[in-house]
mmCIF file of C-alpha atoms in Angstrom:
data_model
loop_
_atom_site.group_PDB
_atom_site.id
_atom_site.type_symbol
_atom_site.label_atom_id
_atom_site.label_comp_id
_atom_site.label_asym_id
_atom_site.label_seq_id
_atom_site.Cartn_x
_atom_site.Cartn_y
_atom_site.Cartn_z
ATOM 1 C CA MET A 719 104.119 101.348 198.508
ATOM 2 C CA TRP A 720 106.325 103.036 201.131
ATOM 3 C CA GLU A 721 107.880 100.972 203.904
ATOM 4 C CA TYR A 722 107.361 102.758 207.221
ATOM 5 C CA THR A 723 108.831 101.926 210.603
ATOM 6 C CA ASP A 724 106.512 101.153 213.495
ATOM 7 C CA LYS A 725 107.408 104.498 215.068
ATOM 8 C CA VAL A 726 106.505 106.427 211.907
ATOM 9 C CA ARG A 727 103.147 104.656 211.853
ATOM 10 C CA GLU A 728 102.638 105.440 215.531
ATOM 11 C CA TYR A 729 103.427 109.158 215.131
ATOM 12 C CA PHE A 730 101.249 109.341 212.026
ATOM 13 C CA ASN A 731 98.264 107.612 213.633
ATOM 14 C CA ASN A 732 98.695 109.332 217.012
ATOM 15 C CA PRO A 733 100.614 112.551 216.399
ATOM 16 C CA ARG A 734 101.782 114.475 219.453
ATOM 17 C CA ASN A 735 101.534 118.248 219.883
ATOM 18 C CA VAL A 736 99.164 119.009 217.027
ATOM 19 C CA GLY A 737 97.859 122.545 216.880
ATOM 20 C CA ASP A 738 98.912 126.164 217.070
ATOM 21 C CA ILE A 739 100.110 128.075 220.132
ATOM 22 C CA GLU A 740 98.467 131.440 220.718
ATOM 23 C CA ASP A 741 100.959 134.219 221.370
ATOM 24 C CA ALA A 742 103.821 131.918 220.446
ATOM 25 C CA ASP A 743 107.349 133.189 221.041
ATOM 26 C CA GLY A 744 108.654 131.576 217.861
ATOM 27 C CA VAL A 745 106.827 130.832 214.584
ATOM 28 C CA GLY A 746 108.300 128.995 211.617
ATOM 29 C CA GLU A 747 106.466 128.375 208.364
ATOM 30 C CA VAL A 748 108.010 126.464 205.468
ATOM 31 C CA GLY A 749 106.794 124.857 202.257
ATOM 32 C CA SER A 750 103.514 125.737 200.601
ATOM 33 C CA LEU A 751 100.223 124.099 199.810
ATOM 34 C CA ALA A 752 100.954 124.574 196.123
ATOM 35 C CA CYS A 753 104.091 122.430 196.516
ATOM 36 C CA GLY A 754 102.231 119.680 198.359
ATOM 37 C CA ASP A 755 103.986 120.075 201.730
ATOM 38 C CA ALA A 756 103.678 122.820 204.305
ATOM 39 C CA LEU A 757 104.577 123.018 207.983
ATOM 40 C CA ARG A 758 103.903 125.621 210.681
ATOM 41 C CA LEU A 759 105.804 125.232 213.940
ATOM 42 C CA THR A 760 105.122 127.345 217.016
ATOM 43 C CA PHE A 761 106.811 127.260 220.416
ATOM 44 C CA LYS A 762 106.921 128.997 223.791
ATOM 45 C CA VAL A 763 110.151 129.796 225.604
ATOM 46 C CA ASP A 764 110.617 130.366 229.351
ATOM 47 C CA ASP A 765 112.760 133.018 231.013
ATOM 48 C CA GLU A 766 115.821 130.782 230.782
ATOM 49 C CA GLY A 767 115.468 130.350 227.014
ATOM 50 C CA ARG A 768 114.161 126.810 227.249
ATOM 51 C CA ILE A 769 111.357 125.581 224.979
ATOM 52 C CA THR A 770 108.431 124.655 227.197
ATOM 53 C CA GLU A 771 105.771 123.965 224.580
ATOM 54 C CA ALA A 772 105.766 123.226 220.844
ATOM 55 C CA LYS A 773 102.972 122.521 218.401
ATOM 56 C CA PHE A 774 102.716 121.920 214.688
ATOM 57 C CA GLN A 775 100.260 122.081 211.830
ATOM 58 C CA THR A 776 101.180 120.384 208.592
ATOM 59 C CA PHE A 777 99.789 119.650 205.193
ATOM 60 C CA GLY A 778 101.444 116.584 203.783
ATOM 61 C CA CYS A 779 101.863 112.839 203.843
ATOM 62 C CA ALA A 780 102.313 110.370 206.680
ATOM 63 C CA SER A 781 106.050 111.086 206.778
ATOM 64 C CA ALA A 782 105.438 114.825 207.056
ATOM 65 C CA ILE A 783 103.040 114.345 209.970
ATOM 66 C CA ALA A 784 105.332 111.894 211.761
ATOM 67 C CA SER A 785 108.424 114.067 211.186
ATOM 68 C CA SER A 786 106.679 117.213 212.423
ATOM 69 C CA SER A 787 105.384 115.468 215.521
ATOM 70 C CA ALA A 788 108.815 113.977 216.199
ATOM 71 C CA LEU A 789 110.364 117.418 215.901
ATOM 72 C CA THR A 790 108.145 118.820 218.649
ATOM 73 C CA GLU A 791 109.086 115.916 220.900
ATOM 74 C CA LEU A 792 112.760 116.528 220.253
ATOM 75 C CA ILE A 793 112.756 120.254 221.035
ATOM 76 C CA ILE A 794 110.506 120.447 224.092
ATOM 77 C CA GLY A 795 112.691 120.878 227.162
ATOM 78 C CA LYS A 796 115.733 122.031 225.223
ATOM 79 C CA THR A 797 117.292 125.473 225.229
ATOM 80 C CA LEU A 798 117.273 127.347 221.928
ATOM 81 C CA GLU A 799 121.008 126.726 221.616
ATOM 82 C CA GLU A 800 120.438 123.004 222.021
ATOM 83 C CA ALA A 801 117.418 122.964 219.709
ATOM 84 C CA GLU A 802 119.166 124.733 216.838
ATOM 85 C CA LYS A 803 121.672 121.875 216.683
ATOM 86 C CA ILE A 804 118.904 119.430 215.767
ATOM 87 C CA THR A 805 119.087 118.341 212.121
ATOM 88 C CA ASN A 806 116.936 116.251 209.849
ATOM 89 C CA LYS A 807 119.192 113.324 210.703
ATOM 90 C CA ASP A 808 118.029 113.530 214.336
ATOM 91 C CA ILE A 809 114.401 113.467 213.214
ATOM 92 C CA VAL A 810 115.001 110.436 210.995
ATOM 93 C CA GLU A 811 116.922 108.663 213.760
ATOM 94 C CA PHE A 812 114.130 109.414 216.249
ATOM 95 C CA LEU A 813 111.632 107.757 213.898
ATOM 96 C CA GLY A 814 113.849 104.794 213.141
ATOM 97 C CA GLY A 815 114.130 105.813 209.493
ATOM 98 C CA LEU A 816 112.087 107.215 206.623
ATOM 99 C CA PRO A 817 111.650 106.022 203.044
ATOM 100 C CA GLN A 818 114.399 107.543 200.907
ATOM 101 C CA GLN A 819 111.847 109.347 198.764
ATOM 102 C CA LYS A 820 110.385 110.997 201.880
ATOM 103 C CA MET A 821 113.556 112.386 203.413
ATOM 104 C CA HIS A 822 112.481 115.900 202.406
ATOM 105 C CA CYS A 823 109.873 115.709 205.177
ATOM 106 C CA SER A 824 112.624 115.580 207.798
ATOM 107 C CA VAL A 825 114.454 118.449 206.076
ATOM 108 C CA MET A 826 111.233 120.472 206.160
ATOM 109 C CA GLY A 827 111.090 119.937 209.917
ATOM 110 C CA GLN A 828 114.649 121.193 210.341
ATOM 111 C CA GLU A 829 113.892 124.258 208.209
ATOM 112 C CA ALA A 830 110.733 125.041 210.202
ATOM 113 C CA LEU A 831 112.720 124.860 213.434
ATOM 114 C CA ARG A 832 115.361 127.237 212.131
ATOM 115 C CA ALA A 833 112.701 129.605 210.846
ATOM 116 C CA ALA A 834 110.957 129.609 214.223
ATOM 117 C CA ILE A 835 114.197 130.260 216.127
ATOM 118 C CA ALA A 836 115.110 133.045 213.688
ATOM 119 C CA ASN A 837 111.627 134.499 214.171
ATOM 120 C CA TYR A 838 112.088 134.437 217.947
ATOM 121 C CA ARG A 839 115.447 136.179 217.674
ATOM 122 C CA GLY A 840 114.332 138.635 215.008
ATOM 123 C CA GLU A 841 116.997 137.323 212.627
ATOM 124 C CA LYS A 842 117.038 136.787 208.882
ATOM 125 C CA LEU A 843 117.360 133.267 207.493
ATOM 126 C CA PRO A 844 120.462 132.522 205.367
ATOM 127 C CA LYS A 845 118.235 131.154 202.565
ATOM 128 C CA GLU A 846 116.741 134.607 202.098
ATOM 129 C CA ASP A 847 120.063 135.778 200.649
ATOM 130 C CA SER A 848 120.397 132.810 198.315
ATOM 131 C CA GLU A 849 119.312 132.478 194.705
ATOM 132 C CA ILE A 850 116.426 130.132 193.931
ATOM 133 C CA VAL A 851 117.559 127.162 191.845
ATOM 134 C CA CYS A 852 114.355 125.103 191.663
ATOM 135 C CA GLU A 853 111.517 127.444 190.698
ATOM 136 C CA CYS A 854 108.895 124.695 191.001
ATOM 137 C CA PHE A 855 109.462 124.256 194.747
ATOM 138 C CA GLY A 856 111.286 127.488 195.586
ATOM 139 C CA ILE A 857 114.467 125.718 196.708
ATOM 140 C CA THR A 858 117.550 127.910 197.011
ATOM 141 C CA GLU A 859 121.199 127.148 196.343
ATOM 142 C CA ASN A 860 121.961 127.409 200.080
ATOM 143 C CA GLU A 861 119.319 124.810 200.883
ATOM 144 C CA ILE A 862 120.657 122.414 198.261
ATOM 145 C CA GLU A 863 124.241 122.921 199.398
ATOM 146 C CA GLU A 864 123.362 122.349 203.042
ATOM 147 C CA ALA A 865 121.421 119.170 202.240
ATOM 148 C CA ILE A 866 124.366 117.816 200.234
ATOM 149 C CA ARG A 867 126.943 118.545 202.922
ATOM 150 C CA GLN A 868 124.840 117.554 205.904
ATOM 151 C CA ASN A 869 123.586 114.277 204.467
ATOM 152 C CA GLU A 870 126.614 113.454 202.287
ATOM 153 C CA LEU A 871 124.494 113.260 199.130
ATOM 154 C CA THR A 872 126.190 112.199 195.902
ATOM 155 C CA THR A 873 123.434 112.038 193.259
ATOM 156 C CA LEU A 874 120.760 114.274 191.781
ATOM 157 C CA GLU A 875 118.112 111.748 192.759
ATOM 158 C CA GLN A 876 119.156 111.945 196.412
ATOM 159 C CA ILE A 877 119.006 115.750 196.347
ATOM 160 C CA THR A 878 115.442 115.556 195.025
ATOM 161 C CA ASP A 879 114.539 113.052 197.745
ATOM 162 C CA TYR A 880 115.906 115.345 200.461
ATOM 163 C CA THR A 881 114.835 118.770 199.179
ATOM 164 C CA LYS A 882 112.331 118.177 196.349
ATOM 165 C CA ALA A 883 114.583 120.356 194.167
ATOM 166 C CA GLY A 884 114.490 119.078 190.618
ATOM 167 C CA GLY A 885 111.320 117.092 191.204
ATOM 168 C CA GLY A 886 109.121 119.307 189.017
ATOM 169 C CA CYS A 887 109.812 120.457 185.478
ATOM 170 C CA GLU A 888 113.448 119.242 185.698
ATOM 171 C CA SER A 889 114.802 122.369 183.989
ATOM 172 C CA CYS A 890 117.078 122.978 187.002
ATOM 173 C CA HIS A 891 118.814 119.583 186.853
ATOM 174 C CA GLU A 892 121.899 120.976 185.176
ATOM 175 C CA ARG A 893 122.350 123.649 187.860
ATOM 176 C CA ILE A 894 121.810 121.158 190.662
ATOM 177 C CA GLU A 895 124.389 118.789 189.195
ATOM 178 C CA ALA A 896 126.856 121.675 188.917
ATOM 179 C CA ILE A 897 126.339 122.523 192.603
ATOM 180 C CA LEU A 898 126.774 118.869 193.550
ATOM 181 C CA GLU A 899 129.932 118.514 191.504
ATOM 182 C CA ARG A 900 131.445 121.676 192.983
ATOM 183 C CA ILE A 901 130.805 120.588 196.541
ATOM 184 C CA LEU A 902 132.118 117.071 196.047
ATOM 185 C CA GLN A 903 135.272 118.414 194.491
ATOM 186 C CA GLU A 904 135.695 120.965 197.281
ATOM 187 C CA ASP A 905 135.357 118.170 199.794
ATOM 188 C CA GLY A 906 137.873 116.096 197.847
ATOM 189 C CA LYS A 907 135.566 113.130 197.706
ATOM 190 C CA ARG A 908 135.343 112.434 194.004
ATOM 191 C CA LYS A 909 134.818 113.902 190.574
ATOM 192 C CA PRO A 910 131.337 112.848 189.460
ATOM 193 C CA SER A 911 131.800 113.643 185.797
ATOM 194 C CA GLN A 912 134.980 111.630 185.602
ATOM 195 C CA GLU A 913 133.488 108.714 187.479
ATOM 196 C CA ALA A 914 130.334 108.829 185.409
ATOM 197 C CA ALA A 915 132.380 108.785 182.253
ATOM 198 C CA ALA A 916 134.345 105.801 183.487
ATOM 199 C CA ARG A 917 131.220 104.023 184.608
ATOM 200 C CA ARG A 918 129.317 104.220 181.351
ATOM 201 C CA PRO A 919 129.934 105.408 177.791
ATOM 202 C CA LEU A 920 128.778 108.952 177.153
ATOM 203 C CA THR A 921 126.289 109.666 174.429
ATOM 204 C CA ASN A 922 127.195 112.475 172.039
ATOM 205 C CA VAL A 923 124.689 114.759 173.740
ATOM 206 C CA GLN A 924 126.100 113.994 177.188
ATOM 207 C CA LYS A 925 129.654 114.538 175.953
ATOM 208 C CA ILE A 926 128.796 117.898 174.389
ATOM 209 C CA LYS A 927 126.979 119.074 177.520
ATOM 210 C CA LEU A 928 129.871 118.090 179.788
ATOM 211 C CA VAL A 929 132.411 119.778 177.536
ATOM 212 C CA GLU A 930 130.317 122.960 177.470
ATOM 213 C CA GLN A 931 129.853 122.873 181.255
ATOM 214 C CA THR A 932 133.557 122.367 181.900
ATOM 215 C CA LEU A 933 134.521 125.172 179.541
ATOM 216 C CA GLU A 934 132.076 127.619 181.131
ATOM 217 C CA ARG A 935 132.595 126.650 184.763
ATOM 218 C CA ASP A 936 136.279 125.735 184.993
ATOM 219 C CA ILE A 937 138.313 126.770 181.973
ATOM 220 C CA LYS A 938 137.000 130.155 180.810
ATOM 221 C CA PRO A 939 137.272 131.792 184.254
ATOM 222 C CA GLU A 940 140.919 130.733 184.531
ATOM 223 C CA LEU A 941 141.848 131.999 181.059
ATOM 224 C CA ALA A 942 139.992 135.256 181.688
ATOM 225 C CA LYS A 943 142.304 136.016 184.614
ATOM 226 C CA ASP A 944 145.055 136.703 182.044
ATOM 227 C CA GLY A 945 142.785 138.394 179.539
ATOM 228 C CA GLY A 946 142.301 135.289 177.413
ATOM 229 C CA GLY A 947 139.339 133.273 176.284
ATOM 230 C CA ILE A 948 138.191 130.181 174.435
ATOM 231 C CA GLU A 949 135.159 129.297 172.318
ATOM 232 C CA LEU A 950 133.882 125.862 171.413
ATOM 233 C CA VAL A 951 133.671 125.485 167.635
ATOM 234 C CA ASP A 952 132.647 121.862 167.207
ATOM 235 C CA ILE A 953 133.009 118.365 168.593
ATOM 236 C CA VAL A 954 133.772 115.630 166.084
ATOM 237 C CA GLY A 955 133.984 112.247 167.718
ATOM 238 C CA ASP A 956 136.582 112.752 170.469
ATOM 239 C CA ARG A 957 138.082 115.858 168.798
ATOM 240 C CA VAL A 958 137.166 119.094 170.555
ATOM 241 C CA LEU A 959 137.676 121.986 168.159
ATOM 242 C CA VAL A 960 138.141 125.355 169.829
ATOM 243 C CA SER A 961 139.066 128.924 168.974
ATOM 244 C CA LEU A 962 141.290 130.930 171.298
ATOM 245 C CA THR A 963 140.414 134.567 171.901
ATOM 246 C CA GLY A 964 141.876 137.561 173.729
ATOM 247 C CA THR A 965 145.483 137.311 174.826
ATOM 248 C CA CYS A 966 145.389 133.514 174.324
ATOM 249 C CA ALA A 967 145.009 134.033 170.564
ATOM 250 C CA THR A 968 148.389 135.791 170.287
ATOM 251 C CA CYS A 969 150.255 134.147 173.153
ATOM 252 C CA MET A 970 153.426 132.251 172.190
ATOM 253 C CA ALA A 971 152.604 129.615 174.792
ATOM 254 C CA SER A 972 149.014 129.120 173.665
ATOM 255 C CA GLN A 973 149.598 125.523 172.530
ATOM 256 C CA ILE A 974 151.001 124.666 175.955
ATOM 257 C CA THR A 975 147.902 126.165 177.561
ATOM 258 C CA LEU A 976 145.727 124.260 175.119
ATOM 259 C CA LYS A 977 147.321 120.871 175.778
ATOM 260 C CA ASP A 978 148.576 121.113 179.356
ATOM 261 C CA TYR A 979 145.561 122.879 180.776
ATOM 262 C CA VAL A 980 142.496 122.817 178.505
ATOM 263 C CA GLU A 981 142.909 119.274 177.200
ATOM 264 C CA ASN A 982 143.898 117.860 180.577
ATOM 265 C CA LYS A 983 140.947 119.530 182.280
ATOM 266 C CA LEU A 984 138.483 118.189 179.691
ATOM 267 C CA ARG A 985 139.971 114.717 179.981
ATOM 268 C CA GLU A 986 139.685 114.923 183.744
ATOM 269 C CA MET A 987 136.089 116.086 183.741
ATOM 270 C CA VAL A 988 134.647 114.433 180.619
ATOM 271 C CA SER A 989 136.642 111.661 178.941
ATOM 272 C CA ASP A 990 140.234 110.459 178.734
ATOM 273 C CA ALA A 991 139.843 110.059 174.971
ATOM 274 C CA LEU A 992 139.344 113.764 174.177
ATOM 275 C CA VAL A 993 141.855 115.622 172.011
ATOM 276 C CA VAL A 994 141.704 119.413 171.857
ATOM 277 C CA GLU A 995 142.601 121.162 168.609
ATOM 278 C CA GLU A 996 142.718 124.834 167.789
ATOM 279 C CA VAL A 997 140.822 126.101 164.778
ATOM 280 C CA GLN A 998 142.404 129.211 163.233
ATOM 281 C CA GLY A 999 140.310 132.069 161.933
#
């Protein structure tokens, strides 16, 4: 059972600005009925670029209705420049909070607003140039990245709560976690894999997956810059057996690369106990 604030209940039971504006200046449509949430936002703009009227139609839960109604209240009277600064955080704050699992409703409102403003200006949305990560809900990498940065998300579960990405077949979880890890490292906040490893023992499957991810994402691209390469041969306990390829295979300093770079990187990202060994032939 969700815990709703009094204001969410009020805006759900008595939503403001329901409907569709004929000859609207801006139209934004996000979500889909197939995904369980959809929102259409329309607004009118006066000669000074100020939003004079806004209406919404939504298919969704109580949080979706309350968030959409709150959005119209927030943007009416604002210029487009002022309105485009409104985020899902403003919608949540306006409502006095939303259940964590329903935060995606506020994000949907923000996306509808941006889509409507882009429609008014004849512009293309940034998400249209981004690759879809979650096929179930059509969520792009740009949308996931923005949700992480804007809301300071640190777990896969939070990303699903805010975007619905990963909430379907779960086949995209690995990609979402890679995006999250990259952003957190770029922001210098923490290294999730390292912290996760310190927090709880890794199973063999988890260890193998993290080693493979680190090799593909971090190590191979660096070695490739000098014409080298590395292949995972096997993992036996904490021993990571690898084969060097390309220029790394014949380099006199290959053992230094193996210990000072490859082993250190795997210890940093996976487990302090790992030892990397080269397998010849």
